[in-house]
PDB file of C-alpha atoms in Angstrom:
ATOM      1  CA  MET A   1     116.361 151.808 110.251  1.00 98.00           C
ATOM      2  CA  LYS A   2     117.041 150.123 113.575  1.00 98.00           C
ATOM      3  CA  GLY A   3     114.555 148.638 116.099  1.00 98.00           C
ATOM      4  CA  ILE A   4     113.575 149.246 119.529  1.00 98.00           C
ATOM      5  CA  VAL A   5     111.087 146.737 121.856  1.00 98.00           C
ATOM      6  CA  LEU A   6     110.310 148.251 125.050  1.00 98.00           C
ATOM      7  CA  ALA A   7     109.710 145.158 126.914  1.00 96.00           C
ATOM      8  CA  GLY A   8     110.108 146.600 130.645  1.00 89.00           C
ATOM      9  CA  GLY A   9     107.331 147.938 133.472  1.00 82.00           C
ATOM     10  CA  ASN A  10     106.254 145.382 136.026  1.00 80.00           C
ATOM     11  CA  GLY A  11     102.838 144.189 134.886  1.00 87.00           C
ATOM     12  CA  LYS A  12     100.897 145.616 137.716  1.00 90.00           C
ATOM     13  CA  ARG A  13      97.605 145.557 135.811  1.00 92.00           C
ATOM     14  CA  LEU A  14      98.274 141.549 135.114  1.00 94.00           C
ATOM     15  CA  HIS A  15      99.214 140.557 138.921  1.00 94.00           C
ATOM     16  CA  PRO A  16      99.440 138.190 140.197  1.00 94.00           C
ATOM     17  CA  LEU A  17     100.267 136.333 136.921  1.00 92.00           C
ATOM     18  CA  THR A  18     103.602 138.366 136.325  1.00 92.00           C
ATOM     19  CA  LEU A  19     104.898 138.489 140.152  1.00 91.00           C
ATOM     20  CA  GLY A  20     107.372 136.130 138.839  1.00 91.00           C
ATOM     21  CA  THR A  21     107.755 136.798 135.883  1.00 92.00           C
ATOM     22  CA  SER A  22     108.204 139.380 133.114  1.00 92.00           C
ATOM     23  CA  LYS A  23     104.602 140.157 131.490  1.00 94.00           C
ATOM     24  CA  GLN A  24     106.578 139.367 128.100  1.00 96.00           C
ATOM     25  CA  LEU A  25     107.552 136.482 128.617  1.00 96.00           C
ATOM     26  CA  LEU A  26     103.832 135.339 129.518  1.00 97.00           C
ATOM     27  CA  PRO A  27     102.303 133.225 126.269  1.00 97.00           C
ATOM     28  CA  ILE A  28      99.441 134.869 123.712  1.00 98.00           C
ATOM     29  CA  TYR A  29      98.393 131.797 122.821  1.00 97.00           C
ATOM     30  CA  ASP A  30     101.222 129.329 121.165  1.00 97.00           C
ATOM     31  CA  LYS A  31     104.082 131.910 121.884  1.00 97.00           C
ATOM     32  CA  PRO A  32     105.477 134.209 124.564  1.00 98.00           C
ATOM     33  CA  MET A  33     104.060 137.448 124.099  1.00 98.00           C
ATOM     34  CA  ILE A  34     107.740 139.530 123.057  1.00 98.00           C
ATOM     35  CA  TYR A  35     107.210 137.559 119.564  1.00 98.00           C
ATOM     36  CA  TYR A  36     104.394 139.553 118.579  1.00 98.00           C
ATOM     37  CA  PRO A  37     106.210 143.096 118.410  1.00 98.00           C
ATOM     38  CA  LEU A  38     109.486 141.780 117.876  1.00 98.00           C
ATOM     39  CA  SER A  39     107.611 140.224 114.284  1.00 98.00           C
ATOM     40  CA  THR A  40     106.235 143.396 113.604  1.00 98.00           C
ATOM     41  CA  LEU A  41     109.344 144.963 113.215  1.00 98.00           C
ATOM     42  CA  MET A  42     110.824 142.234 111.591  1.00 98.00           C
ATOM     43  CA  LEU A  43     107.928 142.882 109.012  1.00 98.00           C
ATOM     44  CA  ALA A  44     109.604 146.052 108.785  1.00 98.00           C
ATOM     45  CA  GLY A  45     112.732 144.672 107.407  1.00 98.00           C
ATOM     46  CA  ILE A  46     114.436 145.598 110.353  1.00 98.00           C
ATOM     47  CA  ARG A  47     116.997 143.109 111.425  1.00 98.00           C
ATOM     48  CA  ASP A  48     118.939 145.226 114.029  1.00 98.00           C
ATOM     49  CA  ILE A  49     117.205 145.257 117.260  1.00 98.00           C
ATOM     50  CA  LEU A  50     117.067 146.018 120.909  1.00 98.00           C
ATOM     51  CA  VAL A  51     115.182 144.513 123.397  1.00 98.00           C
ATOM     52  CA  ILE A  52     114.922 146.780 126.260  1.00 98.00           C
ATOM     53  CA  SER A  53     113.720 145.383 129.862  1.00 97.00           C
ATOM     54  CA  THR A  54     114.127 145.022 133.315  1.00 95.00           C
ATOM     55  CA  PRO A  55     117.234 143.857 135.116  1.00 95.00           C
ATOM     56  CA  SER A  56     115.258 140.495 136.553  1.00 94.00           C
ATOM     57  CA  ALA A  57     113.595 140.125 133.229  1.00 95.00           C
ATOM     58  CA  LEU A  58     116.442 140.130 130.587  1.00 97.00           C
ATOM     59  CA  PRO A  59     118.582 137.318 131.477  1.00 97.00           C
ATOM     60  CA  ALA A  60     114.922 135.017 130.573  1.00 97.00           C
ATOM     61  CA  LEU A  61     114.512 137.023 127.784  1.00 98.00           C
ATOM     62  CA  ALA A  62     118.061 136.529 126.349  1.00 98.00           C
ATOM     63  CA  ALA A  63     117.181 132.639 126.932  1.00 98.00           C
ATOM     64  CA  LEU A  64     114.382 132.747 124.867  1.00 98.00           C
ATOM     65  CA  LEU A  65     115.755 134.979 121.918  1.00 98.00           C
ATOM     66  CA  GLY A  66     119.491 134.893 121.875  1.00 98.00           C
ATOM     67  CA  ASP A  67     121.508 136.669 120.020  1.00 98.00           C
ATOM     68  CA  GLY A  68     118.952 136.417 116.933  1.00 98.00           C
ATOM     69  CA  SER A  69     121.307 134.689 114.679  1.00 98.00           C
ATOM     70  CA  HIS A  70     118.509 131.769 114.189  1.00 97.00           C
ATOM     71  CA  LEU A  71     116.485 134.147 112.683  1.00 98.00           C
ATOM     72  CA  GLY A  72     119.086 136.420 110.499  1.00 98.00           C
ATOM     73  CA  ILE A  73     118.965 139.063 112.528  1.00 98.00           C
ATOM     74  CA  ALA A  74     121.231 140.592 115.426  1.00 98.00           C
ATOM     75  CA  LEU A  75     119.293 140.944 119.101  1.00 98.00           C
ATOM     76  CA  SER A  76     121.259 142.730 121.728  1.00 98.00           C
ATOM     77  CA  TYR A  77     120.181 144.105 125.377  1.00 98.00           C
ATOM     78  CA  ALA A  78     119.967 146.931 127.735  1.00 98.00           C
ATOM     79  CA  GLU A  79     118.162 147.771 131.259  1.00 96.00           C
ATOM     80  CA  GLN A  80     115.824 149.785 132.548  1.00 95.00           C
ATOM     81  CA  ALA A  81     115.444 149.600 135.684  1.00 88.00           C
ATOM     82  CA  GLU A  82     112.480 151.445 136.890  1.00 87.00           C
ATOM     83  CA  PRO A  83     109.404 152.374 134.174  1.00 86.00           C
ATOM     84  CA  ARG A  84     110.247 156.326 133.238  1.00 92.00           C
ATOM     85  CA  GLY A  85     108.056 156.538 130.610  1.00 94.00           C
ATOM     86  CA  VAL A  86     107.869 155.549 127.079  1.00 96.00           C
ATOM     87  CA  ALA A  87     110.442 158.138 126.190  1.00 97.00           C
ATOM     88  CA  ASP A  88     112.616 157.182 128.782  1.00 97.00           C
ATOM     89  CA  GLY A  89     112.993 153.748 126.110  1.00 97.00           C
ATOM     90  CA  ILE A  90     114.728 155.995 123.672  1.00 97.00           C
ATOM     91  CA  LEU A  91     117.138 157.189 125.798  1.00 97.00           C
ATOM     92  CA  VAL A  92     118.323 153.972 127.529  1.00 97.00           C
ATOM     93  CA  GLY A  93     118.593 152.969 123.671  1.00 97.00           C
ATOM     94  CA  GLY A  94     120.395 156.505 122.556  1.00 96.00           C
ATOM     95  CA  ALA A  95     123.160 154.653 121.970  1.00 96.00           C
ATOM     96  CA  HIS A  96     121.881 152.020 119.594  1.00 96.00           C
ATOM     97  CA  VAL A  97     119.919 154.298 117.924  1.00 95.00           C
ATOM     98  CA  GLY A  98     122.813 157.146 117.033  1.00 95.00           C
ATOM     99  CA  ASP A  99     121.798 159.803 114.434  1.00 94.00           C
ATOM    100  CA  GLY A 100     120.066 157.626 112.924  1.00 97.00           C
ATOM    101  CA  PRO A 101     116.024 156.552 112.521  1.00 98.00           C
ATOM    102  CA  VAL A 102     114.485 153.679 114.678  1.00 98.00           C
ATOM    103  CA  ALA A 103     110.895 152.077 115.341  1.00 98.00           C
ATOM    104  CA  LEU A 104     109.993 151.845 118.748  1.00 98.00           C
ATOM    105  CA  VAL A 105     107.325 149.096 119.434  1.00 98.00           C
ATOM    106  CA  LEU A 106     105.777 148.607 122.783  1.00 98.00           C
ATOM    107  CA  GLY A 107     105.697 145.046 124.056  1.00 97.00           C
ATOM    108  CA  ASP A 108     102.518 144.056 124.893  1.00 96.00           C
ATOM    109  CA  ASN A 109     100.976 145.216 121.340  1.00 97.00           C
ATOM    110  CA  LEU A 110      99.779 143.032 118.896  1.00 98.00           C
ATOM    111  CA  PHE A 111      99.242 144.219 115.668  1.00 98.00           C
ATOM    112  CA  HIS A 112      97.747 141.453 112.320  1.00 97.00           C
ATOM    113  CA  GLY A 113      96.838 142.162 109.010  1.00 95.00           C
ATOM    114  CA  ALA A 114      97.023 141.845 105.347  1.00 93.00           C
ATOM    115  CA  GLY A 115      99.850 143.418 103.743  1.00 95.00           C
ATOM    116  CA  PHE A 116     101.229 144.910 106.906  1.00 97.00           C
ATOM    117  CA  SER A 117     104.825 144.397 105.874  1.00 98.00           C
ATOM    118  CA  GLU A 118     104.328 146.534 102.728  1.00 97.00           C
ATOM    119  CA  VAL A 119     102.461 148.768 104.927  1.00 97.00           C
ATOM    120  CA  LEU A 120     105.539 149.149 107.412  1.00 98.00           C
ATOM    121  CA  LYS A 121     108.053 149.459 104.771  1.00 98.00           C
ATOM    122  CA  ALA A 122     106.457 152.013 103.077  1.00 98.00           C
ATOM    123  CA  ALA A 123     106.283 154.251 106.057  1.00 97.00           C
ATOM    124  CA  LYS A 124     109.909 153.389 106.516  1.00 98.00           C
ATOM    125  CA  ARG A 125     110.875 154.122 103.479  1.00 97.00           C
ATOM    126  CA  ASN A 126     108.434 157.427 103.589  1.00 96.00           C
ATOM    127  CA  LEU A 127     109.989 158.925 106.809  1.00 97.00           C
ATOM    128  CA  ASP A 128     109.953 162.649 107.291  1.00 95.00           C
ATOM    129  CA  GLY A 129     110.218 163.199 111.198  1.00 97.00           C
ATOM    130  CA  CYS A 130     107.821 160.839 112.726  1.00 97.00           C
ATOM    131  CA  THR A 131     105.096 158.465 111.765  1.00 97.00           C
ATOM    132  CA  LEU A 132     102.963 157.292 113.746  1.00 98.00           C
ATOM    133  CA  PHE A 133     100.566 154.703 113.508  1.00 98.00           C
ATOM    134  CA  GLY A 134      96.349 155.209 114.456  1.00 97.00           C
ATOM    135  CA  TYR A 135      93.720 152.791 114.910  1.00 97.00           C
ATOM    136  CA  PRO A 136      89.488 153.605 115.373  1.00 95.00           C
ATOM    137  CA  VAL A 137      88.400 153.005 118.282  1.00 95.00           C
ATOM    138  CA  LYS A 138      85.038 153.652 119.962  1.00 93.00           C
ATOM    139  CA  ASP A 139      86.343 155.055 123.607  1.00 94.00           C
ATOM    140  CA  PRO A 140      89.393 157.337 122.126  1.00 94.00           C
ATOM    141  CA  ASP A 141      89.498 158.803 125.806  1.00 94.00           C
ATOM    142  CA  ARG A 142      90.700 155.718 126.697  1.00 91.00           C
ATOM    143  CA  TYR A 143      93.834 156.624 124.471  1.00 93.00           C
ATOM    144  CA  GLY A 144      96.525 158.799 123.109  1.00 94.00           C
ATOM    145  CA  VAL A 145      94.563 160.679 120.388  1.00 96.00           C
ATOM    146  CA  ALA A 146      95.712 162.607 117.273  1.00 97.00           C
ATOM    147  CA  GLU A 147      93.720 164.916 115.495  1.00 96.00           C
ATOM    148  CA  LEU A 148      94.451 165.365 111.414  1.00 95.00           C
ATOM    149  CA  ASP A 149      93.836 168.306 109.140  1.00 91.00           C
ATOM    150  CA  GLU A 150      92.269 167.899 105.675  1.00 86.00           C
ATOM    151  CA  SER A 151      95.406 166.777 104.210  1.00 84.00           C
ATOM    152  CA  GLY A 152      95.971 163.997 106.447  1.00 82.00           C
ATOM    153  CA  ALA A 153      99.058 165.870 108.315  1.00 88.00           C
ATOM    154  CA  ILE A 154      99.073 165.429 112.334  1.00 96.00           C
ATOM    155  CA  ILE A 155      97.767 168.650 114.002  1.00 96.00           C
ATOM    156  CA  SER A 156      97.648 167.868 117.720  1.00 96.00           C
ATOM    157  CA  VAL A 157      98.239 164.915 119.685  1.00 96.00           C
ATOM    158  CA  GLU A 158      96.396 164.544 123.667  1.00 94.00           C
ATOM    159  CA  GLU A 159      96.660 161.757 126.043  1.00 91.00           C
ATOM    160  CA  LYS A 160      93.441 160.248 126.928  1.00 91.00           C
ATOM    161  CA  PRO A 161      91.376 163.755 126.127  1.00 92.00           C
ATOM    162  CA  LEU A 162      88.209 164.374 127.970  1.00 92.00           C
ATOM    163  CA  ALA A 163      86.826 165.879 124.594  1.00 92.00           C
ATOM    164  CA  PRO A 164      88.631 163.622 122.052  1.00 93.00           C
ATOM    165  CA  ARG A 165      89.185 165.145 118.264  1.00 92.00           C
ATOM    166  CA  SER A 166      89.099 162.287 116.516  1.00 94.00           C
ATOM    167  CA  ASP A 167      88.594 158.071 117.165  1.00 94.00           C
ATOM    168  CA  ASN A 168      92.399 158.109 115.548  1.00 95.00           C
ATOM    169  CA  ALA A 169      93.943 156.094 118.913  1.00 96.00           C
ATOM    170  CA  ILE A 170      97.400 156.399 118.643  1.00 97.00           C
ATOM    171  CA  THR A 171      99.287 152.162 118.868  1.00 98.00           C
ATOM    172  CA  GLY A 172     102.257 151.370 120.632  1.00 97.00           C
ATOM    173  CA  LEU A 173     104.253 151.688 117.447  1.00 98.00           C
ATOM    174  CA  TYR A 174     106.540 154.622 116.592  1.00 98.00           C
ATOM    175  CA  PHE A 175     109.001 155.188 113.767  1.00 98.00           C
ATOM    176  CA  TYR A 176     111.676 158.390 114.234  1.00 98.00           C
ATOM    177  CA  ASP A 177     113.957 160.155 112.586  1.00 98.00           C
ATOM    178  CA  GLY A 178     117.413 160.708 113.708  1.00 97.00           C
ATOM    179  CA  GLN A 179     116.505 163.575 115.903  1.00 98.00           C
ATOM    180  CA  VAL A 180     114.434 161.544 118.017  1.00 98.00           C
ATOM    181  CA  VAL A 181     117.643 161.143 120.962  1.00 98.00           C
ATOM    182  CA  GLU A 182     118.062 165.075 121.091  1.00 97.00           C
ATOM    183  CA  ILE A 183     113.965 165.623 121.508  1.00 98.00           C
ATOM    184  CA  ALA A 184     113.533 163.272 123.929  1.00 97.00           C
ATOM    185  CA  ARG A 185     116.738 164.378 126.105  1.00 97.00           C
ATOM    186  CA  SER A 186     115.173 167.627 125.807  1.00 97.00           C
ATOM    187  CA  ILE A 187     111.508 167.051 127.371  1.00 96.00           C
ATOM    188  CA  LYS A 188     110.978 167.413 130.610  1.00 95.00           C
ATOM    189  CA  PRO A 189     109.116 164.442 133.284  1.00 94.00           C
ATOM    190  CA  SER A 190     105.459 164.521 133.851  1.00 91.00           C
ATOM    191  CA  ALA A 191     104.005 164.782 137.360  1.00 86.00           C
ATOM    192  CA  ARG A 192     104.822 160.916 137.915  1.00 87.00           C
ATOM    193  CA  GLY A 193     108.098 161.354 137.283  1.00 89.00           C
ATOM    194  CA  GLU A 194     108.140 160.161 133.850  1.00 92.00           C
ATOM    195  CA  LEU A 195     108.771 160.774 129.744  1.00 95.00           C
ATOM    196  CA  GLU A 196     106.194 160.538 128.292  1.00 95.00           C
ATOM    197  CA  ILE A 197     106.309 159.877 124.767  1.00 97.00           C
ATOM    198  CA  THR A 198     103.513 162.105 124.018  1.00 95.00           C
ATOM    199  CA  ASP A 199     105.782 165.200 124.766  1.00 96.00           C
ATOM    200  CA  VAL A 200     108.230 163.360 121.825  1.00 97.00           C
ATOM    201  CA  ASN A 201     105.015 163.427 119.405  1.00 97.00           C
ATOM    202  CA  ARG A 202     104.205 166.680 120.383  1.00 97.00           C
ATOM    203  CA  VAL A 203     107.799 168.021 119.272  1.00 97.00           C
ATOM    204  CA  TYR A 204     107.402 166.746 115.611  1.00 98.00           C
ATOM    205  CA  VAL A 205     103.497 168.041 115.706  1.00 97.00           C
ATOM    206  CA  GLU A 206     104.794 171.292 115.998  1.00 97.00           C
ATOM    207  CA  GLN A 207     107.401 171.163 113.676  1.00 96.00           C
ATOM    208  CA  ARG A 208     104.956 170.091 110.682  1.00 94.00           C
ATOM    209  CA  ARG A 209     106.857 166.335 110.516  1.00 96.00           C
ATOM    210  CA  ALA A 210     104.071 164.180 112.365  1.00 96.00           C
ATOM    211  CA  HIS A 211     102.529 161.850 109.989  1.00 95.00           C
ATOM    212  CA  LEU A 212      99.853 159.422 110.934  1.00 96.00           C
ATOM    213  CA  VAL A 213      99.183 155.792 108.697  1.00 97.00           C
ATOM    214  CA  LYS A 214      95.740 154.701 109.361  1.00 95.00           C
ATOM    215  CA  LEU A 215      95.429 151.050 110.534  1.00 97.00           C
ATOM    216  CA  GLY A 216      91.700 150.674 109.027  1.00 88.00           C
ATOM    217  CA  ARG A 217      89.509 148.012 108.110  1.00 87.00           C
ATOM    218  CA  GLY A 218      91.309 144.613 107.704  1.00 91.00           C
ATOM    219  CA  PHE A 219      93.811 145.303 110.499  1.00 96.00           C
ATOM    220  CA  THR A 220      93.572 144.241 114.221  1.00 96.00           C
ATOM    221  CA  TRP A 221      95.589 145.930 117.092  1.00 97.00           C
ATOM    222  CA  LEU A 222      95.206 144.487 120.831  1.00 96.00           C
ATOM    223  CA  ASP A 223      97.339 145.728 123.653  1.00 92.00           C
ATOM    224  CA  ALA A 224      97.362 142.929 125.996  1.00 93.00           C
ATOM    225  CA  GLY A 225      98.178 144.454 129.510  1.00 90.00           C
ATOM    226  CA  THR A 226      95.427 143.770 131.012  1.00 93.00           C
ATOM    227  CA  HIS A 227      93.948 139.753 132.109  1.00 95.00           C
ATOM    228  CA  GLU A 228      90.923 140.622 129.306  1.00 95.00           C
ATOM    229  CA  SER A 229      93.067 141.912 126.894  1.00 95.00           C
ATOM    230  CA  LEU A 230      95.625 138.991 127.001  1.00 96.00           C
ATOM    231  CA  LEU A 231      92.541 136.585 127.047  1.00 97.00           C
ATOM    232  CA  GLU A 232      91.277 138.367 124.248  1.00 96.00           C
ATOM    233  CA  ALA A 233      94.566 138.833 122.110  1.00 97.00           C
ATOM    234  CA  SER A 234      95.107 134.677 122.832  1.00 97.00           C
ATOM    235  CA  GLN A 235      91.265 133.543 121.420  1.00 98.00           C
ATOM    236  CA  TYR A 236      92.111 135.922 118.740  1.00 97.00           C
ATOM    237  CA  VAL A 237      95.230 134.284 117.551  1.00 98.00           C
ATOM    238  CA  GLN A 238      93.376 130.659 118.751  1.00 97.00           C
ATOM    239  CA  ILE A 239      91.298 131.357 116.241  1.00 97.00           C
ATOM    240  CA  LEU A 240      92.997 132.605 112.887  1.00 95.00           C
ATOM    241  CA  GLU A 241      95.303 130.012 113.599  1.00 96.00           C
ATOM    242  CA  SER A 242      93.058 127.250 113.810  1.00 96.00           C
ATOM    243  CA  ARG A 243      90.602 128.647 111.213  1.00 95.00           C
ATOM    244  CA  GLN A 244      93.197 129.236 108.314  1.00 93.00           C
ATOM    245  CA  GLY A 245      96.250 127.178 109.028  1.00 92.00           C
ATOM    246  CA  ILE A 246      98.442 130.320 109.743  1.00 91.00           C
ATOM    247  CA  ARG A 247     100.835 131.013 112.629  1.00 95.00           C
ATOM    248  CA  VAL A 248     100.759 134.541 113.485  1.00 97.00           C
ATOM    249  CA  ALA A 249     104.100 136.056 114.438  1.00 98.00           C
ATOM    250  CA  CYS A 250     106.010 132.828 114.022  1.00 98.00           C
ATOM    251  CA  LEU A 251     109.734 134.450 113.761  1.00 98.00           C
ATOM    252  CA  GLU A 252     111.187 131.953 111.590  1.00 98.00           C
ATOM    253  CA  GLU A 253     108.521 132.038 108.866  1.00 98.00           C
ATOM    254  CA  ILE A 254     108.616 135.362 108.537  1.00 98.00           C
ATOM    255  CA  ALA A 255     112.799 135.334 108.772  1.00 98.00           C
ATOM    256  CA  LEU A 256     112.364 132.858 105.452  1.00 98.00           C
ATOM    257  CA  ARG A 257     109.832 134.944 103.494  1.00 97.00           C
ATOM    258  CA  LEU A 258     111.789 138.005 103.867  1.00 98.00           C
ATOM    259  CA  GLY A 259     115.209 136.863 103.138  1.00 98.00           C
ATOM    260  CA  PHE A 260     116.952 136.428 106.423  1.00 98.00           C
ATOM    261  CA  ILE A 261     117.435 132.904 106.879  1.00 98.00           C
ATOM    262  CA  ASP A 262     117.360 130.403 104.009  1.00 98.00           C
ATOM    263  CA  ALA A 263     115.244 127.185 104.611  1.00 98.00           C
ATOM    264  CA  ASP A 264     117.699 125.345 105.906  1.00 97.00           C
ATOM    265  CA  THR A 265     118.192 127.151 108.598  1.00 98.00           C
ATOM    266  CA  CYS A 266     114.951 127.571 109.672  1.00 98.00           C
ATOM    267  CA  TYR A 267     113.967 123.802 109.196  1.00 98.00           C
ATOM    268  CA  LYS A 268     116.765 123.032 111.732  1.00 98.00           C
ATOM    269  CA  ARG A 269     115.042 125.215 113.934  1.00 98.00           C
ATOM    270  CA  GLY A 270     111.897 124.134 113.579  1.00 98.00           C
ATOM    271  CA  HIS A 271     113.362 120.545 114.559  1.00 98.00           C
ATOM    272  CA  GLU A 272     114.411 121.760 117.619  1.00 97.00           C
ATOM    273  CA  MET A 273     110.958 122.796 118.690  1.00 98.00           C
ATOM    274  CA  ARG A 274     109.518 119.057 117.047  1.00 98.00           C
ATOM    275  CA  ASP A 275     107.282 118.214 119.751  1.00 98.00           C
ATOM    276  CA  SER A 276     105.094 120.905 119.734  1.00 97.00           C
ATOM    277  CA  SER A 277     102.426 122.157 116.819  1.00 96.00           C
ATOM    278  CA  TYR A 278     104.939 125.490 116.522  1.00 97.00           C
ATOM    279  CA  GLY A 279     107.667 123.107 115.464  1.00 98.00           C
ATOM    280  CA  ARG A 280     106.085 120.723 113.099  1.00 98.00           C
ATOM    281  CA  TYR A 281     104.578 124.203 111.383  1.00 97.00           C
ATOM    282  CA  VAL A 282     107.996 125.789 111.171  1.00 98.00           C
ATOM    283  CA  MET A 283     109.085 122.503 109.446  1.00 98.00           C
ATOM    284  CA  GLU A 284     106.726 121.910 107.253  1.00 98.00           C
ATOM    285  CA  THR A 285     107.113 125.869 106.158  1.00 98.00           C
ATOM    286  CA  ALA A 286     110.419 125.084 105.425  1.00 98.00           C
ATOM    287  CA  MET A 287     110.118 122.356 102.964  1.00 97.00           C
ATOM    288  CA  ALA A 288     107.631 124.184 101.387  1.00 96.00           C
ATOM    289  CA  PHE A 289     110.210 126.876 100.505  1.00 92.00           C
ATOM    290  CA  ALA A 290     113.138 124.013  99.828  1.00 78.00           C
TER     291      ALA A 290
END
């Protein structure tokens, strides 16, 4: 399975913060925002990842992340000149995806929870059609919502429904089989001229090949697309890290624990950032594994 991080858009909800920089380069506490969705794909065991962003943002993102070799992964980059919808990201990444399965994650989504890597790997292993990830919310009318039958299969998906049929908000993480590029090509633009990911998901629902993994108690999902949610995400990470002494979305640690890199490579990377607490944590983690 290959991966896509959709890091495009103009971040209008975060103006003036994003007038001169990409939203995905803004900090969520001690790391750039893009570390968090990238860590999600890595936790799923995905090592071939395409980052899609605007032409103006790509040079900075590439300077930050490089080719991924320091993490034992392969990173490549593609332009999405205008924000034409999430499903358009699948078309932009069509050559990268080919006819194989793909995991798509939105560049401002943060996921965290014990055993998350195992949940992701199981979903990847059992993929049949599309797998969406649901999170219970008290205000489902603000989100895309999945309705399930008694067996747990998705029977409908609605975008910001006036009368939600469940509290299962669809998060910004999607697993698709090899048909997704063809399906994305078949859908029509919305009234706003965008290709909506909900329309792609509806095709799988109609085929009865759409499934939902519920991220319930013990998991956190945050969308850092507004000033308030950006602050909330930073506070969440800061409290968790300061109280538990761990690092959320530490890419080097994830790469080391999953066997993508060895302890020497991890230590070297941490040493390059040794003047920061993040760098020292990476070094300490590497020494613990040596």
